XYZ file of C-alpha atoms in Angstrom:
310
model
C 43.578 101.955 149.816
C 43.534 99.817 152.949
C 39.926 100.733 153.701
C 38.850 99.935 150.128
C 40.665 96.592 150.247
C 39.011 95.628 153.537
C 35.569 96.626 152.219
C 36.026 94.491 149.100
C 37.188 91.509 151.162
C 34.194 91.813 153.495
C 31.833 91.789 150.496
C 33.341 88.580 149.153
C 34.063 86.707 152.393
C 32.515 86.486 155.837
C 35.004 88.452 157.914
C 35.184 91.316 160.360
C 37.656 94.124 160.982
C 39.402 93.529 164.329
C 41.476 96.701 164.096
C 45.179 96.802 164.869
C 46.986 93.529 165.616
C 47.332 92.908 169.368
C 47.992 89.163 169.687
C 49.370 86.527 167.333
C 50.495 82.960 168.156
C 51.146 83.731 171.816
C 52.890 87.028 171.058
C 51.621 90.425 172.112
C 51.929 93.385 169.740
C 51.983 96.992 170.939
C 51.881 99.660 168.222
C 52.972 103.217 168.934
C 53.255 106.250 166.690
C 56.841 105.435 165.787
C 57.376 101.733 166.423
C 56.023 98.211 166.820
C 56.813 96.376 170.049
C 56.537 92.556 170.147
C 56.579 90.650 173.445
C 55.562 87.362 175.072
C 54.643 88.589 178.547
C 51.548 86.420 178.872
C 53.443 83.316 177.773
C 56.306 84.086 180.192
C 53.868 84.462 183.090
C 52.349 81.097 182.182
C 55.809 79.494 182.276
C 56.653 80.907 185.689
C 53.359 79.701 187.090
C 53.739 76.281 185.456
C 57.189 75.651 186.913
C 56.439 77.137 190.347
C 58.604 80.264 190.053
C 55.938 82.953 190.034
C 57.287 84.636 193.194
C 60.938 83.691 192.797
C 63.972 85.829 193.617
C 65.082 87.947 190.654
C 68.505 87.898 188.972
C 70.029 90.421 186.562
C 71.593 87.964 184.065
C 70.381 84.595 182.755
C 73.714 82.849 183.385
C 76.617 83.307 185.782
C 79.570 84.590 183.756
C 82.123 82.451 185.628
C 80.212 79.148 185.418
C 81.049 76.596 182.732
C 78.420 73.906 182.197
C 79.516 70.423 181.149
C 77.858 67.037 180.842
C 79.684 65.374 183.740
C 79.778 67.867 186.612
C 79.588 65.505 189.583
C 76.082 66.492 190.650
C 73.029 64.237 190.892
C 70.763 63.505 187.942
C 67.741 65.765 187.493
C 64.264 64.872 186.254
C 64.748 64.653 182.510
C 61.147 65.279 181.412
C 60.810 68.435 183.522
C 64.163 69.773 182.321
C 63.166 69.218 178.691
C 59.892 71.053 179.222
C 61.693 74.076 180.674
C 64.297 74.235 177.896
C 61.684 73.737 175.178
C 59.614 76.566 176.620
C 62.656 78.846 176.782
C 63.483 78.123 173.145
C 60.005 79.280 172.115
C 60.418 82.385 174.260
C 63.477 83.392 172.201
C 61.056 84.471 169.460
C 60.984 87.916 171.072
C 63.689 87.527 173.728
C 67.008 87.346 171.892
C 68.784 88.073 175.176
C 68.217 84.474 176.350
C 69.190 82.870 173.021
C 72.630 81.722 174.179
C 71.273 80.487 177.518
C 68.540 78.399 175.884
C 70.927 77.012 173.244
C 73.500 76.079 175.879
C 70.951 74.322 178.074
C 69.604 72.442 175.048
C 72.958 70.652 174.750
C 72.163 68.718 177.938
C 68.700 67.397 177.064
C 69.872 63.831 177.682
C 70.722 62.981 181.303
C 70.680 66.524 182.743
C 72.153 67.100 186.194
C 70.974 69.150 189.145
C 73.406 71.875 188.099
C 71.861 72.045 184.638
C 68.406 72.196 186.211
C 69.567 75.013 188.505
C 70.897 76.942 185.499
C 67.544 76.538 183.739
C 65.716 77.828 186.805
C 68.066 80.823 186.905
C 67.022 81.752 183.356
C 63.384 81.670 184.504
C 64.306 83.896 187.453
C 65.857 86.328 184.970
C 62.646 86.234 182.926
C 60.674 87.086 186.081
C 62.738 90.239 186.502
C 62.328 91.246 182.841
C 58.775 90.016 182.326
C 57.629 93.016 180.258
C 60.654 93.015 177.924
C 60.356 92.529 174.185
C 61.844 93.657 170.890
C 61.143 97.072 169.372
C 61.179 97.861 165.655
C 61.194 101.593 164.982
C 59.813 103.284 161.876
C 61.656 105.757 159.687
C 64.997 103.943 159.671
C 67.031 103.197 156.561
C 66.126 99.842 154.989
C 69.697 98.556 155.047
C 70.669 95.025 156.041
C 73.523 95.000 158.566
C 75.068 91.965 160.262
C 77.345 91.115 163.189
C 79.277 87.882 163.708
C 81.376 86.642 166.611
C 82.630 83.472 168.263
C 83.783 82.221 171.651
C 86.939 80.214 171.018
C 86.872 76.768 172.682
C 83.925 77.766 174.843
C 82.776 74.168 175.360
C 84.572 72.525 178.283
C 83.910 68.988 176.995
C 85.102 68.971 173.401
C 86.768 72.417 173.181
C 84.536 73.429 170.271
C 83.672 77.076 169.723
C 80.283 78.798 169.659
C 79.293 81.004 166.724
C 76.822 83.829 166.971
C 75.383 86.230 164.433
C 72.693 88.910 164.330
C 71.116 90.915 161.508
C 69.138 94.132 161.714
C 67.123 95.929 159.053
C 66.834 99.553 160.086
C 66.246 98.894 163.777
C 65.996 95.912 166.071
C 67.541 92.507 165.394
C 65.235 90.260 163.334
C 67.522 87.322 162.498
C 69.948 85.762 164.969
C 71.560 82.464 165.988
C 73.796 80.854 168.584
C 75.400 77.716 167.149
C 78.044 75.313 168.382
C 80.645 74.811 165.648
C 81.000 71.275 164.244
C 84.795 71.160 164.329
C 87.495 72.251 166.760
C 89.098 75.568 165.829
C 92.871 75.712 166.237
C 92.919 79.478 166.780
C 90.665 82.432 167.479
C 91.151 83.443 163.841
C 89.746 80.147 162.607
C 86.810 80.312 165.034
C 85.974 83.843 163.874
C 86.410 82.859 160.223
C 83.972 79.951 160.553
C 81.500 82.238 162.349
C 81.807 84.812 159.545
C 81.187 82.095 156.943
C 78.009 80.978 158.714
C 76.818 84.595 158.951
C 77.610 85.091 155.258
C 75.395 82.146 154.335
C 72.536 83.708 156.302
C 73.164 87.147 154.789
C 72.974 85.805 151.221
C 69.647 84.128 152.016
C 68.271 87.294 153.662
C 69.265 89.360 150.636
C 67.337 86.925 148.441
C 64.234 87.134 150.674
C 64.372 90.950 150.858
C 64.574 91.140 147.067
C 61.289 89.197 146.896
C 59.762 91.802 149.236
C 60.884 94.640 146.976
C 63.760 95.675 149.262
C 66.673 94.740 147.048
C 70.049 95.502 148.633
C 71.909 97.491 145.997
C 75.170 97.551 147.934
C 77.145 94.845 149.707
C 75.805 93.831 153.108
C 78.121 95.035 155.856
C 79.125 92.232 158.198
C 80.939 93.433 161.313
C 83.702 91.238 162.760
C 86.073 92.068 165.626
C 89.004 89.934 164.406
C 91.369 91.567 161.910
C 93.100 88.276 161.047
C 89.814 86.653 160.009
C 89.004 89.679 157.833
C 92.429 89.515 156.183
C 92.021 85.768 155.548
C 88.625 86.302 153.908
C 90.083 88.827 151.464
C 93.240 86.850 150.640
C 92.631 84.075 148.069
C 95.993 82.432 148.797
C 95.974 79.337 151.024
C 98.716 79.535 153.611
C 99.764 77.947 156.894
C 96.913 79.469 158.901
C 94.097 78.465 156.581
C 95.042 75.305 154.673
C 93.499 73.037 157.336
C 90.120 74.863 157.368
C 87.345 73.001 155.555
C 86.841 74.290 152.051
C 83.108 74.892 152.544
C 83.909 77.875 154.758
C 85.976 79.609 152.069
C 82.915 80.560 149.988
C 82.948 83.819 151.975
C 85.750 84.931 149.643
C 83.478 84.528 146.609
C 80.714 86.468 148.378
C 83.121 89.358 148.990
C 84.392 89.338 145.390
C 80.820 89.227 144.049
C 79.910 92.319 146.062
C 77.360 90.557 148.277
C 79.261 90.862 151.555
C 81.674 93.418 152.968
C 83.487 92.152 156.053
C 84.307 95.195 158.203
C 86.189 95.493 161.494
C 84.413 96.726 164.606
C 85.615 97.109 168.178
C 84.951 94.225 170.521
C 82.961 96.528 172.805
C 80.448 97.180 170.006
C 80.165 93.563 168.854
C 76.468 92.801 169.353
C 76.846 89.107 168.480
C 78.997 88.639 171.596
C 75.789 88.128 173.586
C 75.109 84.956 171.540
C 78.454 83.281 172.258
C 79.050 83.342 176.008
C 77.727 84.271 179.446
C 78.501 87.927 180.206
C 78.802 90.195 183.218
C 75.821 92.327 184.254
C 76.982 95.634 182.730
C 78.180 94.093 179.478
C 75.007 92.024 179.117
C 72.708 95.001 179.731
C 74.585 97.136 177.209
C 74.429 94.550 174.410
C 70.795 93.783 175.223
C 69.926 97.416 174.568
C 71.817 97.328 171.249
C 69.725 94.327 170.205
C 66.579 96.401 170.622
C 65.325 94.364 173.595
C 63.745 96.744 176.095
C 60.924 97.170 178.578
C 57.488 98.223 177.359
C 57.670 101.088 179.857
C 60.527 102.614 177.809
C 58.499 102.952 174.630
C 58.153 106.439 173.205
C 54.907 107.808 171.735
C 51.278 107.254 172.502
C 49.822 103.801 171.991
C 47.110 103.557 169.336
C 43.923 101.768 170.374
């Protein structure tokens, strides 16, 4: 069918068959017998060369777990235009490198009047990229076409305004294909509230993804499982009664209850150790970061299984 379609198109239009996809909008595509691997190695090499870090010292994590960045840190001002170029480039690199999503989002908060410390943190992310230059995201074939989500938050993670950071990730068989790291708009008074707001944001994304998948002929017959590691937030989402812990939360976040009752979402508890979205909410230690990175589906091209088709 594919060959017939290509032959008919070539008869009607001036076009040629280039074979399997290898490059698209700065992304490289490697196709194996059982998976598709998407990376931005060439783009990453260009960045390192552009910012003078081609032969830099490697680091194992993009951010130091114990460091907390804030706007006023006492250090000198950095060159704003250069800092913006680095952060903008990192944000584009997150297309296939979900492991630097939180780092890029955090650095983007200091676009105006960045300091030397912010600039040093941005350079550290580039040093991490140098050490993982051939990493990308793998999507394996033969998996069940079931939408699954994870949501998490880092309570009061921002040192300046004590606002929390939400993170969510969705997979469809294998590999994460939709993700976000977002600073919440209001201050959460408890970890339960922070997790509840994060779950509401993930629910909004899940409903939209279900709508898109239905257009593609992959209608989700059952409720989309959304994993959360906070039992209080799960209990609040399933209890329609407003009480002391929830009456101050903005009403727009309570639509998650309707989504659960309508059978669109099923908020399920998972252990904190298995919470993939944790990588989108805070800087992590080396072992924890590497473990969650592997769960995302981000891996080295050298770890691919199967022979590569030419």
